[in-house]
Each structure stands twice: as structure tokens, then as C-alpha cells.
Coordinates of N, CA, C and O in Angstrom, one line a residue:
X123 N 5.2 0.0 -14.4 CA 5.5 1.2 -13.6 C 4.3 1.8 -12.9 O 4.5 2.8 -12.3
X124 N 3.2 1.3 -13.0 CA 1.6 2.2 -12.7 C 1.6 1.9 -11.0 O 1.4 2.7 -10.1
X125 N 2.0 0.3 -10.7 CA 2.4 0.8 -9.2 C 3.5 1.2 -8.2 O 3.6 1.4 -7.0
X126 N 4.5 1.1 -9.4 CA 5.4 1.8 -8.7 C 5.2 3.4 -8.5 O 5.8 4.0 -7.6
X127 N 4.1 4.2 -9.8 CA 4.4 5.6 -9.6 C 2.7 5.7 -8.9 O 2.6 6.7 -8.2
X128 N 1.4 4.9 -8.8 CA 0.7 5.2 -7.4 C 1.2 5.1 -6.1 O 0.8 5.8 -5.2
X129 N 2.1 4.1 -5.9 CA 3.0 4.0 -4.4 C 4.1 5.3 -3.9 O 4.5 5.4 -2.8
X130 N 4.4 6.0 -4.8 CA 5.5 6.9 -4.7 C 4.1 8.6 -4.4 O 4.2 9.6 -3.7
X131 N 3.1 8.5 -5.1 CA 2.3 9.5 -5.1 C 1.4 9.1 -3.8 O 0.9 10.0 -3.2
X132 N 1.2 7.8 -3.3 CA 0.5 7.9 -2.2 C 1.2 8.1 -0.9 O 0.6 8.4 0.1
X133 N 2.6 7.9 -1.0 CA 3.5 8.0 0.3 C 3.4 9.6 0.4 O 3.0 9.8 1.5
X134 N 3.5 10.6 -0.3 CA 3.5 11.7 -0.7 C 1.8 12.8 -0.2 O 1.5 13.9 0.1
X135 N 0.9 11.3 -0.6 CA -0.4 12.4 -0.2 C -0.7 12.1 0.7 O -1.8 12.5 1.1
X136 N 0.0 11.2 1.6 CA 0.1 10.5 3.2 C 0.0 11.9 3.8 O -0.9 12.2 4.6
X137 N 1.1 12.7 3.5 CA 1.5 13.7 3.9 C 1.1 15.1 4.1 O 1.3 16.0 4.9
X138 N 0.2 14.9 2.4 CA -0.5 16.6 1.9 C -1.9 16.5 2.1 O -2.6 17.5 2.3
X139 N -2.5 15.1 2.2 CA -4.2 14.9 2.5 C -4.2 13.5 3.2 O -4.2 12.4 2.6
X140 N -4.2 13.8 4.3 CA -4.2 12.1 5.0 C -5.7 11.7 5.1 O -6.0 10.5 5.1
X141 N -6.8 13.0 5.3 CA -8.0 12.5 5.4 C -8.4 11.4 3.9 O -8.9 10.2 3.8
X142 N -8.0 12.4 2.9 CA -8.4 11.7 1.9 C -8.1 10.2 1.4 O -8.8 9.3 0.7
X143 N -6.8 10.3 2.0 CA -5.6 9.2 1.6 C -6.3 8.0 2.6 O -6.2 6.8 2.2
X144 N -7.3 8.3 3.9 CA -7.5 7.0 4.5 C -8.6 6.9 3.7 O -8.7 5.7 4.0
X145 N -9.5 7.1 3.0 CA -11.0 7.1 2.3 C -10.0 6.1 1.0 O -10.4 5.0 0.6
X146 N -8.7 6.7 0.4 CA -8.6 5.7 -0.9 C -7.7 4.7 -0.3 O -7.7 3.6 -0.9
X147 N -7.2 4.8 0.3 CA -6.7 3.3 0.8 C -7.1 2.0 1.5 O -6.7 0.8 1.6
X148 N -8.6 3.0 1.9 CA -9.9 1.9 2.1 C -10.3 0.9 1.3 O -10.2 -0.3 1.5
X149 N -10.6 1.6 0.4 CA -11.3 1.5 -1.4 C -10.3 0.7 -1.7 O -10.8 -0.4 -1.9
X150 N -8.5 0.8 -1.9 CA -7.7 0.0 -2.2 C -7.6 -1.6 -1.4 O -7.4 -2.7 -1.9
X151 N -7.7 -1.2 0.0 CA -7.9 -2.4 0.8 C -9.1 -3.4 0.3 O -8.9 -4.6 0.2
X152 N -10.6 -2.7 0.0 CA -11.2 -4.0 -0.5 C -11.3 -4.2 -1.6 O -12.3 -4.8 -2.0
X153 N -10.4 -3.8 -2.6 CA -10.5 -4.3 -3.9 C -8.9 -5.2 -3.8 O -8.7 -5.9 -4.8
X154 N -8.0 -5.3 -2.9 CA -7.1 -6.4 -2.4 C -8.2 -7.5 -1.5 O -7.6 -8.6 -1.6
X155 N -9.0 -7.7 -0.9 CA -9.6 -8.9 -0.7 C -10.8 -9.6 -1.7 O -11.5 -10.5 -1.4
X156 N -10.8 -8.5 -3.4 CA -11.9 -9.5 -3.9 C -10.6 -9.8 -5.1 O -10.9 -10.4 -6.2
X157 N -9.1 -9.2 -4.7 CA -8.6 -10.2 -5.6 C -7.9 -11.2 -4.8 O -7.3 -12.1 -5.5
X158 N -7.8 -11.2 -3.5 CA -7.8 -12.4 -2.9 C -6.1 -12.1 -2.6 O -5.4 -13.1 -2.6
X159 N -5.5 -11.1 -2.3 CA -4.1 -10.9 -2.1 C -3.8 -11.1 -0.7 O -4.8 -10.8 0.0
X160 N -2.7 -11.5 -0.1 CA -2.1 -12.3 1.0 C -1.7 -10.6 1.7 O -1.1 -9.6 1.3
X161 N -2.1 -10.9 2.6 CA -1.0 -9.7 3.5 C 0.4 -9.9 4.3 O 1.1 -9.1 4.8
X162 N 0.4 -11.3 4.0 CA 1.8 -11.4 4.2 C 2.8 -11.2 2.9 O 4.0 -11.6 3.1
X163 N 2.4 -10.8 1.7 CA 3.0 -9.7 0.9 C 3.4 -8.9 1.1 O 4.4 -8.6 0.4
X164 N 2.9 -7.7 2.2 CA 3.0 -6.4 2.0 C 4.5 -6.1 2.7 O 5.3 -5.3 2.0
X165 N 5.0 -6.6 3.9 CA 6.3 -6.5 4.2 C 7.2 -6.9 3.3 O 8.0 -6.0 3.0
X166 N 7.3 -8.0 2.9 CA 8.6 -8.0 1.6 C 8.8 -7.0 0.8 O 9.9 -6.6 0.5
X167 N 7.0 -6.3 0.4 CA 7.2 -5.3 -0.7 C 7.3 -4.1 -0.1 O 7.9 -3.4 -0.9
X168 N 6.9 -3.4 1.0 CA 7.6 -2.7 1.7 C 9.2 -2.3 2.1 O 9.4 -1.1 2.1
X169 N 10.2 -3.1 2.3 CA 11.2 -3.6 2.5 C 11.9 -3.5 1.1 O 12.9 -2.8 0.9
X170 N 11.1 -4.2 -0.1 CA 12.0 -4.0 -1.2 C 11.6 -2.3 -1.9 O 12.2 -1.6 -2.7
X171 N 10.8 -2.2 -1.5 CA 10.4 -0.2 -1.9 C 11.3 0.1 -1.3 O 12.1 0.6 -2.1
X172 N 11.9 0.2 0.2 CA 12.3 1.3 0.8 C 14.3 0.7 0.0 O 15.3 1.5 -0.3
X173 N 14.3 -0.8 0.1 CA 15.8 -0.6 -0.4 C 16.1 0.0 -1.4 O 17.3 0.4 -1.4
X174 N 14.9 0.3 -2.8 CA 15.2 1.1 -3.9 C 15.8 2.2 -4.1 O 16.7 2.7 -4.8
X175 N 14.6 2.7 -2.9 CA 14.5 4.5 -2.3 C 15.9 4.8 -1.9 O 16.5 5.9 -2.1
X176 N 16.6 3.4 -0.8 CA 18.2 3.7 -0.6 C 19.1 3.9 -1.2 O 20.1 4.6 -1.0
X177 N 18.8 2.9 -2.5 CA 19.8 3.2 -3.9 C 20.1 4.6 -4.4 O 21.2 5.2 -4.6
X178 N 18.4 5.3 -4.5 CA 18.1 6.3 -5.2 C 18.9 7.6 -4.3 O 19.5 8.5 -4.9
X179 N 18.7 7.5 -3.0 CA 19.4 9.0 -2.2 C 20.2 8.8 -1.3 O 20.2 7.7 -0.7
X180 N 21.1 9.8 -1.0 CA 21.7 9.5 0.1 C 21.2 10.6 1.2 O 21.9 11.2 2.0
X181 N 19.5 10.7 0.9 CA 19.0 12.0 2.2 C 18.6 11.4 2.8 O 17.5 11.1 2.6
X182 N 19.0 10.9 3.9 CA 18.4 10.4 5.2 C 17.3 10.2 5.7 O 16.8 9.1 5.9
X183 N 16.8 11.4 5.9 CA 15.0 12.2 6.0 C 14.4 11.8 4.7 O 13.3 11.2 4.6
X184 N 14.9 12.1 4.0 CA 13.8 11.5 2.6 C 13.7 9.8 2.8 O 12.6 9.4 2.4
X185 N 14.5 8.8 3.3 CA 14.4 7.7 2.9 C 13.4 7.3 4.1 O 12.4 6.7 3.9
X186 N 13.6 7.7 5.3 CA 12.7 8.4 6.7 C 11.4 8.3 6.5 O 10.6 7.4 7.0
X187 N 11.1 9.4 5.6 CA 10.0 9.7 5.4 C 9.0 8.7 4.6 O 7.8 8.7 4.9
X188 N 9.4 8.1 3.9 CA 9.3 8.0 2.5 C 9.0 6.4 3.0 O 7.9 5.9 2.6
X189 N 9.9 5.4 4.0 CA 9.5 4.2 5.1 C 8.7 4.0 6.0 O 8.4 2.9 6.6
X190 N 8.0 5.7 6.4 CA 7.7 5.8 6.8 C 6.1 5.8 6.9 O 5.5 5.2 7.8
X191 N 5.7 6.6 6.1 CA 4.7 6.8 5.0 C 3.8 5.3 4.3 O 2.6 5.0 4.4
X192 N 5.0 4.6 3.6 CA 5.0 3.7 3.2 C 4.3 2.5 4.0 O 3.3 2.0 3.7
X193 N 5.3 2.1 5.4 CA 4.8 1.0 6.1 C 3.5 1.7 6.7 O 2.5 1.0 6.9
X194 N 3.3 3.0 7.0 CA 1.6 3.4 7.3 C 0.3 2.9 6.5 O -0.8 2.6 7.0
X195 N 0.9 2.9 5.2 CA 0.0 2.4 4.5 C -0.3 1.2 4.3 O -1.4 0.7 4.0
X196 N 1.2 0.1 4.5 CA 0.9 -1.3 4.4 C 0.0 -1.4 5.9 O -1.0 -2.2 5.8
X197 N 0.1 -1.0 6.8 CA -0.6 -1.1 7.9 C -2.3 -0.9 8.0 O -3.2 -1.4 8.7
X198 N -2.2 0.0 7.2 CA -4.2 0.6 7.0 C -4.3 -0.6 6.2 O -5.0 -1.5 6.7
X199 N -3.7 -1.1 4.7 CA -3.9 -2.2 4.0 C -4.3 -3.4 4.8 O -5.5 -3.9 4.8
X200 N -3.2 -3.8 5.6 CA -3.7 -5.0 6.2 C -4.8 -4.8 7.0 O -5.7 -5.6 6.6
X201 N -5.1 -4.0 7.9 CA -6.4 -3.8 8.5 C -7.4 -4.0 7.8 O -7.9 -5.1 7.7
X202 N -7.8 -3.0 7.0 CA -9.0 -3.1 6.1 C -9.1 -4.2 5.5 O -10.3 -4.6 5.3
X203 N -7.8 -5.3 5.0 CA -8.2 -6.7 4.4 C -8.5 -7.4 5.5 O -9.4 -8.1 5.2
X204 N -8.1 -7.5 6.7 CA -8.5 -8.1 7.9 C -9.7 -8.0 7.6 O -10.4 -8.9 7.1
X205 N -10.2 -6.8 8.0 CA -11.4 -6.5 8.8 C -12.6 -7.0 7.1 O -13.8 -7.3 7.1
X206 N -11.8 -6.8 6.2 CA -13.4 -7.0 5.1 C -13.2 -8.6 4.6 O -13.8 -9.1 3.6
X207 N -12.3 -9.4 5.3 CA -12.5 -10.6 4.4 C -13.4 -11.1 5.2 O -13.3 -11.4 6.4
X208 N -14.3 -11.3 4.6 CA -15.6 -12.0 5.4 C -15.8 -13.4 4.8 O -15.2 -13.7 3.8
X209 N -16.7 -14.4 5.5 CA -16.6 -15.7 5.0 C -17.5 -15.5 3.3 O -17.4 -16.4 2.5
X210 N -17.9 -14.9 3.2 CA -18.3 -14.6 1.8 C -17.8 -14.7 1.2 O -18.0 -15.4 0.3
X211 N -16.3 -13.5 1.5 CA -15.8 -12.7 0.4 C -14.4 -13.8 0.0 O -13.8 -14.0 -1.0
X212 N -14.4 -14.5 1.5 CA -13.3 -16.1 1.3 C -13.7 -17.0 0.5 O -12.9 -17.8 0.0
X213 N -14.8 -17.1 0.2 CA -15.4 -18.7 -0.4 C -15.5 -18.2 -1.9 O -15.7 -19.0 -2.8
X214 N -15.4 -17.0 -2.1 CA -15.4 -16.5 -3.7 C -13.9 -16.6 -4.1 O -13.4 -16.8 -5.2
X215 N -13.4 -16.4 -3.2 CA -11.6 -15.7 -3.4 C -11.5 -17.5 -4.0 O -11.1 -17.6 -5.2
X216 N -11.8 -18.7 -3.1 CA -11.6 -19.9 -3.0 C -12.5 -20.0 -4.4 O -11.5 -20.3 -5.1
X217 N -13.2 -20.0 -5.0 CA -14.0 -20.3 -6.2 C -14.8 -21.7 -5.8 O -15.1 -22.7 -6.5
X218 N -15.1 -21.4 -4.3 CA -15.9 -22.6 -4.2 C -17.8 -22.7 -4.0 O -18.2 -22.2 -3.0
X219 N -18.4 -23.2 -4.6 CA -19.6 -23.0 -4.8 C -20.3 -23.5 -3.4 O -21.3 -22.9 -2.9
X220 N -19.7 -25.0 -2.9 CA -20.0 -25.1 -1.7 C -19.8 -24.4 -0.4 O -20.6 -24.3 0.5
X221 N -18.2 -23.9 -0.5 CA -18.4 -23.0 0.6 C -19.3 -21.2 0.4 O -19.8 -20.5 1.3
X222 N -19.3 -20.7 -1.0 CA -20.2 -20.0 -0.7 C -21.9 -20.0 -0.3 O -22.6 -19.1 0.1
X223 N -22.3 -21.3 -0.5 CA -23.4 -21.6 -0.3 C -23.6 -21.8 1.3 O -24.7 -21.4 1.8
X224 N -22.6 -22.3 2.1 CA -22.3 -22.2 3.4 C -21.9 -20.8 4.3 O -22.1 -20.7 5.4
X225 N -21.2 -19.8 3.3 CA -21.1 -18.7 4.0 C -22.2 -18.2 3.8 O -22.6 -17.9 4.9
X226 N -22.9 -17.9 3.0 CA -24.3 -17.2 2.6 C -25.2 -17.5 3.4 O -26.2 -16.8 3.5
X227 N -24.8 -18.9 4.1 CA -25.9 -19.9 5.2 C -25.7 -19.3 6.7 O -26.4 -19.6 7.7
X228 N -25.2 -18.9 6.6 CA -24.2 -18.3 7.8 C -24.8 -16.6 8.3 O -25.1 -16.2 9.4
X229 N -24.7 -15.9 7.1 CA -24.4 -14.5 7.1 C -25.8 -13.7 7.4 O -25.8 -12.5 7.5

């Protein structure tokens, strides 16, 4: 349940501190490329959050908001893993000693 109730409190401080909210979803973005997580994840799990949310209400605006909020964040996610997987941080994710010796060669 720990990410389902940080996901439901970050859609939420999207709203009440967005400055803050881009500073920790940074921080969340690169601790998703040193565990090496796929961003073509984040739509499925997007998609299956907001079908939940449909279960749960029948408020319109709330489920709105709440998809809304949500795919913002899978969007800052994917950027920041874009933008920080560097050939470094690939060849560790890969556990390969040759290619980090090559990205290191590189950098």
C-alpha cells in the first residue's frame, strides 16, 4: 500500500505545492534510473490508477483531476529518466563491468 498512498498524496500536492512537488519528483525520477525501471511502465500504471479512481467515484472532476495530476507526473517521470540515464548510469543498470569501463571511457 506505500505506493499506492505516496501516489494518491502526490496527485494531491501536484495541486497544493507544485514547486515542491517538481524538486521531489526529480529525486523520484533518478532513483527510478539507478533501479533501472522502464518508462514504458508508467502508462499501464497510470491507466490502471485512474480505472481504480473510476471504481471508487462517481465525481467526474474528481476522477479529472486526479488523471490528471497523475499523467503530469508520469510525464516529469519519464523526462527526468530520459534526461539522467546516462551511458554510465546504463552500464550499471546492465551489471556490466565492460561496458562501464567503456562508458567511464567516454564520459
Amino acid at each position: 500500500y506505500f505506493i499506492a498512498d505516496k501516489l494518491v498524496a502526490m496527485t494531491l500536492d501536484m495541486y497544493k505545492e507544485p514547486k515542491r512537488m517538481v524538486e521531489d519528483i526529480s529525486a523520484l525520477g533518478l532513483r527510478h534510473v539507478g533501479y533501472g525501471i522502464p518508462t514504458d511502465l508508467f502508462g499501464p500504471f497510470v491507466t490502471g490508477c485512474v480505472q481504480v479512481v473510476r471504481m471508487l467515484t462517481d465525481n467526474d472532476a474528481a476522477e479529472e483531476a486526479f488523471r490528471w495530476s497523475l499523467n503530469l507526473i508520469s510525464r516529469m517521470l519519464t523526462r527526468v529518466i530520459n534526461e539522467g540515464s546516462t551511458i554510465v548510469m546504463k552500464a550499471i543498470n546492465m551489471n556490466s563491468a565492460k561496458m562501464l569501463k567503456k562508458a567511464v571511457g567516454c564520459a
